[in-house]
mmCIF file with all atom_site columns, C-alpha atoms in Angstrom:
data_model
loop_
_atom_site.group_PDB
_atom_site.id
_atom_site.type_symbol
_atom_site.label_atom_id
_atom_site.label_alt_id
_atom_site.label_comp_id
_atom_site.label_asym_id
_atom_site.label_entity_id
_atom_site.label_seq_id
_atom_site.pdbx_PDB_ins_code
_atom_site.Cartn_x
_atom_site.Cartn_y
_atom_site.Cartn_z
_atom_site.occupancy
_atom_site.B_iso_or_equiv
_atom_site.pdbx_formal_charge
_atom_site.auth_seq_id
_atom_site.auth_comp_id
_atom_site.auth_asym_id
_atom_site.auth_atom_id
_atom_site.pdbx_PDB_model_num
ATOM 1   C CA . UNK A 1 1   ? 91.536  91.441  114.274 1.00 83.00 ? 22  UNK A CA 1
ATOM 2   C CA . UNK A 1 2   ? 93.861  89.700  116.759 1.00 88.00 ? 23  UNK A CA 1
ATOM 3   C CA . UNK A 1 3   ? 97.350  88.444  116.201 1.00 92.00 ? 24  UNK A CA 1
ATOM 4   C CA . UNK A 1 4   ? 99.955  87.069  118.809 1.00 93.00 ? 25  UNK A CA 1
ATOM 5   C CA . UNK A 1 5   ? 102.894 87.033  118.506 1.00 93.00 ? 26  UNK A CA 1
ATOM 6   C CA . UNK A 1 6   ? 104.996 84.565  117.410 1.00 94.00 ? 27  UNK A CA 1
ATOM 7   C CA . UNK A 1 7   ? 108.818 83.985  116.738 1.00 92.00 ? 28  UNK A CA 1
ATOM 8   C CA . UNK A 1 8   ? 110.069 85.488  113.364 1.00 90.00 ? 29  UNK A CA 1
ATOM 9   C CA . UNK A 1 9   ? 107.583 88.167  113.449 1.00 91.00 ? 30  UNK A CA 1
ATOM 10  C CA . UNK A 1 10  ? 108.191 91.642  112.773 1.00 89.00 ? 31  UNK A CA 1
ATOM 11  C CA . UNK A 1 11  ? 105.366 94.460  112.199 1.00 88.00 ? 32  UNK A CA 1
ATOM 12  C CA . UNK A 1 12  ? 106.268 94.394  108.161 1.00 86.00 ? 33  UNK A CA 1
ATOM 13  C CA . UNK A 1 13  ? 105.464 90.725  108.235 1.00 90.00 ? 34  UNK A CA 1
ATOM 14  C CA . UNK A 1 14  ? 102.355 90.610  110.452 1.00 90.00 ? 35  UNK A CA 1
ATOM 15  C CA . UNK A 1 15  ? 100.991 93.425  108.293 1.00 85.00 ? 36  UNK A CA 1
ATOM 16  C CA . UNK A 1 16  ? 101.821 91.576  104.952 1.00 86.00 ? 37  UNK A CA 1
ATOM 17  C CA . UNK A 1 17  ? 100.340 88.491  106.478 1.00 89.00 ? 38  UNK A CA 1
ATOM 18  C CA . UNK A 1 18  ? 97.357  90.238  106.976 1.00 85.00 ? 39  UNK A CA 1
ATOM 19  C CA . UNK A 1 19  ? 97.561  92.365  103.775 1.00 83.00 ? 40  UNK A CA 1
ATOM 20  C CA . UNK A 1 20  ? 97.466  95.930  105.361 1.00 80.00 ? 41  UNK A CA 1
ATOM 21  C CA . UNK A 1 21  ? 100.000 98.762  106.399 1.00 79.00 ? 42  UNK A CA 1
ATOM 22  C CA . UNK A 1 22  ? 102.355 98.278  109.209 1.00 81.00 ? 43  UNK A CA 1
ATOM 23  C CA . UNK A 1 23  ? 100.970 101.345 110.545 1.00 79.00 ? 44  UNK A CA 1
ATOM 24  C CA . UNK A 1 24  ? 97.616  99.622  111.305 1.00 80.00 ? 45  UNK A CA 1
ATOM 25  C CA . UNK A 1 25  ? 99.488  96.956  113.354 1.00 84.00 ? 46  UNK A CA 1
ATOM 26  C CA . UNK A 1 26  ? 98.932  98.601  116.635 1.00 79.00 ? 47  UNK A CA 1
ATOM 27  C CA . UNK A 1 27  ? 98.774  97.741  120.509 1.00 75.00 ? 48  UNK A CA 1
ATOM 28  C CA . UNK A 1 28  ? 95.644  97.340  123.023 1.00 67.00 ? 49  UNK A CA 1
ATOM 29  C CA . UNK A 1 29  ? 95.916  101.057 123.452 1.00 65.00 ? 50  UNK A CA 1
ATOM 30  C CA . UNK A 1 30  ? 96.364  101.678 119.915 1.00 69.00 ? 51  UNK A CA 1
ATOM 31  C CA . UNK A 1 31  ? 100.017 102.505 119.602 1.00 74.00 ? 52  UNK A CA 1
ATOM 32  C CA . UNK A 1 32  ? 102.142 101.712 117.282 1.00 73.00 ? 53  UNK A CA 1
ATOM 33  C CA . UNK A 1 33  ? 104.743 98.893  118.766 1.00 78.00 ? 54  UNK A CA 1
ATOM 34  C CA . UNK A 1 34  ? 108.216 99.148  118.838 1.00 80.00 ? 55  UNK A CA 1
ATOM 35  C CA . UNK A 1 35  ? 109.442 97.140  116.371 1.00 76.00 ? 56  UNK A CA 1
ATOM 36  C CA . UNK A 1 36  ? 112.249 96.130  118.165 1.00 77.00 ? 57  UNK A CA 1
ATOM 37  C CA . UNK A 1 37  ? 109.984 95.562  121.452 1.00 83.00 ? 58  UNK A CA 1
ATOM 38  C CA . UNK A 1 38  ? 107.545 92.675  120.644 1.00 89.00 ? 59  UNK A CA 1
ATOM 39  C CA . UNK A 1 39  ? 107.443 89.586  122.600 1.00 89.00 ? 60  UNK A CA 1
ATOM 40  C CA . UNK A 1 40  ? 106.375 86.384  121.757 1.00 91.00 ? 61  UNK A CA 1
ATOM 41  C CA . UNK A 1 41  ? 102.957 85.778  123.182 1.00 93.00 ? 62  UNK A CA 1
ATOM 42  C CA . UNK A 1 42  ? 101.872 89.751  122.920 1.00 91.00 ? 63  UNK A CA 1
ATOM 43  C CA . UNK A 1 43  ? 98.445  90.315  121.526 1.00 90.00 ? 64  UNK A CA 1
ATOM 44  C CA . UNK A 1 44  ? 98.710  92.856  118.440 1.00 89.00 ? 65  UNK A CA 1
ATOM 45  C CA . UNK A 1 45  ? 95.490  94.169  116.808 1.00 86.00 ? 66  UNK A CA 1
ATOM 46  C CA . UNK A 1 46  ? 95.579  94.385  112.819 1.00 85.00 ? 67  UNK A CA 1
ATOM 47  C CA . UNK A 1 47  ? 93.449  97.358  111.452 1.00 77.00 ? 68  UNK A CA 1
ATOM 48  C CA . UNK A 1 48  ? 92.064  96.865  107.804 1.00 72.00 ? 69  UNK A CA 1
ATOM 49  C CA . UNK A 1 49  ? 92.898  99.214  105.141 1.00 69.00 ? 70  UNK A CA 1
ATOM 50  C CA . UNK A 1 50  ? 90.992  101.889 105.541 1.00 61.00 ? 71  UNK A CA 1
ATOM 51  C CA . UNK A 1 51  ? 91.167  102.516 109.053 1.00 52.00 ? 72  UNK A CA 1
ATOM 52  C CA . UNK A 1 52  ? 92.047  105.987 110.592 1.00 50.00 ? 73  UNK A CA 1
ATOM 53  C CA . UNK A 1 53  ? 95.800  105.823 111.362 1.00 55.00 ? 74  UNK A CA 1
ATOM 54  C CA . UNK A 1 54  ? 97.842  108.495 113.064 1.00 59.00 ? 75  UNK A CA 1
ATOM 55  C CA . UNK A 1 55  ? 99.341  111.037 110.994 1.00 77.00 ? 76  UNK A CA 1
ATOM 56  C CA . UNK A 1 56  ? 100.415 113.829 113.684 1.00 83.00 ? 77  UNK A CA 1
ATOM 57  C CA . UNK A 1 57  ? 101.653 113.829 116.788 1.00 88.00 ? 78  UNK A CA 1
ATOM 58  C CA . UNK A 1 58  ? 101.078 116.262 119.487 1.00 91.00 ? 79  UNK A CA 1
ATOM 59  C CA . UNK A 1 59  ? 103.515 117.406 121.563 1.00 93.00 ? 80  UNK A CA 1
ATOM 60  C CA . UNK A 1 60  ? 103.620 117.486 125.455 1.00 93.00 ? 81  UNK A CA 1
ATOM 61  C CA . UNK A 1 61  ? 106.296 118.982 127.319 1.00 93.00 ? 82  UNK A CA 1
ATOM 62  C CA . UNK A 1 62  ? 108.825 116.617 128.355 1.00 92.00 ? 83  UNK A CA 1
ATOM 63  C CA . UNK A 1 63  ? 109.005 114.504 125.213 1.00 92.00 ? 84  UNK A CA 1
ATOM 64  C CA . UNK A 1 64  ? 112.086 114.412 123.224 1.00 91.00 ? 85  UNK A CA 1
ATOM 65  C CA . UNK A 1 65  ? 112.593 113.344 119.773 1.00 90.00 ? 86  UNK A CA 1
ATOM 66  C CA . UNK A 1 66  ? 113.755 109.871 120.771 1.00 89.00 ? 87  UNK A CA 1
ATOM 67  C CA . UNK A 1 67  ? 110.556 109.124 123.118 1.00 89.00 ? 88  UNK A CA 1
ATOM 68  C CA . UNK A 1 68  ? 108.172 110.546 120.266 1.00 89.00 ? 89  UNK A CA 1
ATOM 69  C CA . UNK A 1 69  ? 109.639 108.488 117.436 1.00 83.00 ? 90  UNK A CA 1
ATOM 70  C CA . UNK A 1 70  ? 109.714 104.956 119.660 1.00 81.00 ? 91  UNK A CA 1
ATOM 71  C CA . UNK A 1 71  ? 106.140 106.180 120.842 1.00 82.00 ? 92  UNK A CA 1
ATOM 72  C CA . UNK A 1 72  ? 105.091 105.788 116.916 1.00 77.00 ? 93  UNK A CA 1
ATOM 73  C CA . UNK A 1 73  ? 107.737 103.373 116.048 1.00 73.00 ? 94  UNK A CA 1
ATOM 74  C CA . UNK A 1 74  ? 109.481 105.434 113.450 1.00 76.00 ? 95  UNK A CA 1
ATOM 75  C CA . UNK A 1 75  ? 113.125 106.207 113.629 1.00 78.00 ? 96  UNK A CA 1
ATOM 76  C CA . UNK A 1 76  ? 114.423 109.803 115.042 1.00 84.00 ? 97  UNK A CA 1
ATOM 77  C CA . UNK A 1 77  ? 115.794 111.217 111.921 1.00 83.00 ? 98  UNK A CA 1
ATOM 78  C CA . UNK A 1 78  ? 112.910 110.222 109.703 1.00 81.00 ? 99  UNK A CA 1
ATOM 79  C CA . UNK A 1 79  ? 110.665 112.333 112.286 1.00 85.00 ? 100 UNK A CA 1
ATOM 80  C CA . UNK A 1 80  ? 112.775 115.089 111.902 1.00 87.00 ? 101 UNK A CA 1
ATOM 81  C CA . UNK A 1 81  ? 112.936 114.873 107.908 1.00 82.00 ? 102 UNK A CA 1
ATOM 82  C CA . UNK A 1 82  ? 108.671 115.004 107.997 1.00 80.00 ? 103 UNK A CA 1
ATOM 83  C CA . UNK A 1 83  ? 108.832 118.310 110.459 1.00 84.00 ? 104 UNK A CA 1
ATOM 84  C CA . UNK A 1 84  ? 111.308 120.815 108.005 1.00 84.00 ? 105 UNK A CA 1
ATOM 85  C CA . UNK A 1 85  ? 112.089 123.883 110.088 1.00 87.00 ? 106 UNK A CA 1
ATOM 86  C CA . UNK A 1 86  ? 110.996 122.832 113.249 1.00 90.00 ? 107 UNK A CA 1
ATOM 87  C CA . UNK A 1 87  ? 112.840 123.779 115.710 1.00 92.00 ? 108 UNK A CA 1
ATOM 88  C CA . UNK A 1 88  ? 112.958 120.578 118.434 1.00 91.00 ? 109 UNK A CA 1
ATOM 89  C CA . UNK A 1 89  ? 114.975 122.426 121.083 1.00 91.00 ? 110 UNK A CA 1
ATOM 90  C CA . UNK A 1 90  ? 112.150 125.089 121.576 1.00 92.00 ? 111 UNK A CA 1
ATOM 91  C CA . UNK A 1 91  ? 108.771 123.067 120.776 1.00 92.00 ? 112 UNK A CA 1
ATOM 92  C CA . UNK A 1 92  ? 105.635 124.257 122.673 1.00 93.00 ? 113 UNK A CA 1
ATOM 93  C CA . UNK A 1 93  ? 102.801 122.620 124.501 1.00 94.00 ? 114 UNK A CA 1
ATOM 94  C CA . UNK A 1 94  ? 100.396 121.621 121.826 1.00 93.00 ? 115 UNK A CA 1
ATOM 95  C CA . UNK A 1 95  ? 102.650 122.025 118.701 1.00 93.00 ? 116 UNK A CA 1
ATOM 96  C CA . UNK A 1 96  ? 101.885 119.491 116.076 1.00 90.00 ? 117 UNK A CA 1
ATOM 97  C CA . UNK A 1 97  ? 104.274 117.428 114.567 1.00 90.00 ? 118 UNK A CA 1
ATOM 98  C CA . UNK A 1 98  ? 103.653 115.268 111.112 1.00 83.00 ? 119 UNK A CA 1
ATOM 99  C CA . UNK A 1 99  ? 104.697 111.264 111.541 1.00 81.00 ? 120 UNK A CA 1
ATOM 100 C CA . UNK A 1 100 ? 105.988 109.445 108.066 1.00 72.00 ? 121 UNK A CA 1
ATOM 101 C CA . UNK A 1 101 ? 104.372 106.655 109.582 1.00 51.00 ? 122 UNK A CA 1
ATOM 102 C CA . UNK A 1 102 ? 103.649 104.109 106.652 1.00 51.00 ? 123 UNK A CA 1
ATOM 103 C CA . UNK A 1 103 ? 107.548 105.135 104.868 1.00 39.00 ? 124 UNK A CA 1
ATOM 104 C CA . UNK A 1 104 ? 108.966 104.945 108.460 1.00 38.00 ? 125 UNK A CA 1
ATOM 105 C CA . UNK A 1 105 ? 107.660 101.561 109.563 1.00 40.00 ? 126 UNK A CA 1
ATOM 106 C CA . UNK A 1 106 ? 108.460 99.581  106.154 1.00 37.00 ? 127 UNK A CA 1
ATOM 107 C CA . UNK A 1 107 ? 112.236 100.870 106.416 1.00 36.00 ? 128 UNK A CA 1
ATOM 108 C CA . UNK A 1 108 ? 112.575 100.758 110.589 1.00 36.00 ? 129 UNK A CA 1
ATOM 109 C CA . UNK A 1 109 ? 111.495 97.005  110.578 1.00 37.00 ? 130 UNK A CA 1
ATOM 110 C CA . UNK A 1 110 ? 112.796 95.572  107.628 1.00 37.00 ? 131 UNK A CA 1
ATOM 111 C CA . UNK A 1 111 ? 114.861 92.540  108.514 1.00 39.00 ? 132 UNK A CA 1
ATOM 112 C CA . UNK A 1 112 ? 114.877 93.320  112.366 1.00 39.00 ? 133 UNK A CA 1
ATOM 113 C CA . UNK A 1 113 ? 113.231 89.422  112.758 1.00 39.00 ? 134 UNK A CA 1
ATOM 114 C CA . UNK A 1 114 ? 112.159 88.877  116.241 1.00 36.00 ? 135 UNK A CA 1
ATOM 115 C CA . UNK A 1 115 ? 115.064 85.787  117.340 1.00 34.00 ? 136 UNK A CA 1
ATOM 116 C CA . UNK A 1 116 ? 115.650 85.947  120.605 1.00 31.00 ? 137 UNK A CA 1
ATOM 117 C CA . UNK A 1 117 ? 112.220 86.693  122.258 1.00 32.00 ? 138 UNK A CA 1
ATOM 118 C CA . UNK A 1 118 ? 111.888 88.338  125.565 1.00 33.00 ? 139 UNK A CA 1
#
């Protein structure tokens, strides 16, 4: 299902407007958005309950912590409290990395209201 963008939206809202996770709010390419990155106007697909979401990342060499959280639109630290003893300095092509994606998304976008749209 379709939504665009509108002012006052976060991902929380558009998800409770739609009654799903924010996690299935996702872009064209099926990424979560950056919260703090929507535009008024931008076309957002809502995924029912029940859909596959992503629950892992794989990494690529080059990525950093910061790029891999915005990528799923979860906040650094809460990345590195789902990945225990992982070692981010001295990842390898391939590794896997778990995403508190649901957890992360509810706390991330909570009050951030889209105001002054881009």
């Amino acid at each position: 299902m379709e939504h665009v963008v509108e002012r006052g939206d976060t991902v929380v809202r558009i998800a409770q407007r739609y009654g799903t996770f924010s996690s299935n709010v996702v872009t064209a390419t099926g990424e979560l958005p950056n919260p703090y990155r929507l535009k008024y106007g931008q076309t957002l697909y809502v995924r029912p309950i029940g859909d596959t979401k992503p629950t892992t990342h794989t990494f690529v060499p080059g990525e950093t912590v910061a790029r891999i959280a915005a990528q799923h639109g979860i906040p650094s630290r809460e990345l590195l409290a789902a990945n225990p003893g992982v070692d981010f300095n001295s990842l390898i092509d391939g590794q896997t990395l778990l995403l508190p994606v649901d957890a992360g998304m509810a706390r991330y976008c909570r009050g951030n209201i889209l105001s002054d749209v881009r």
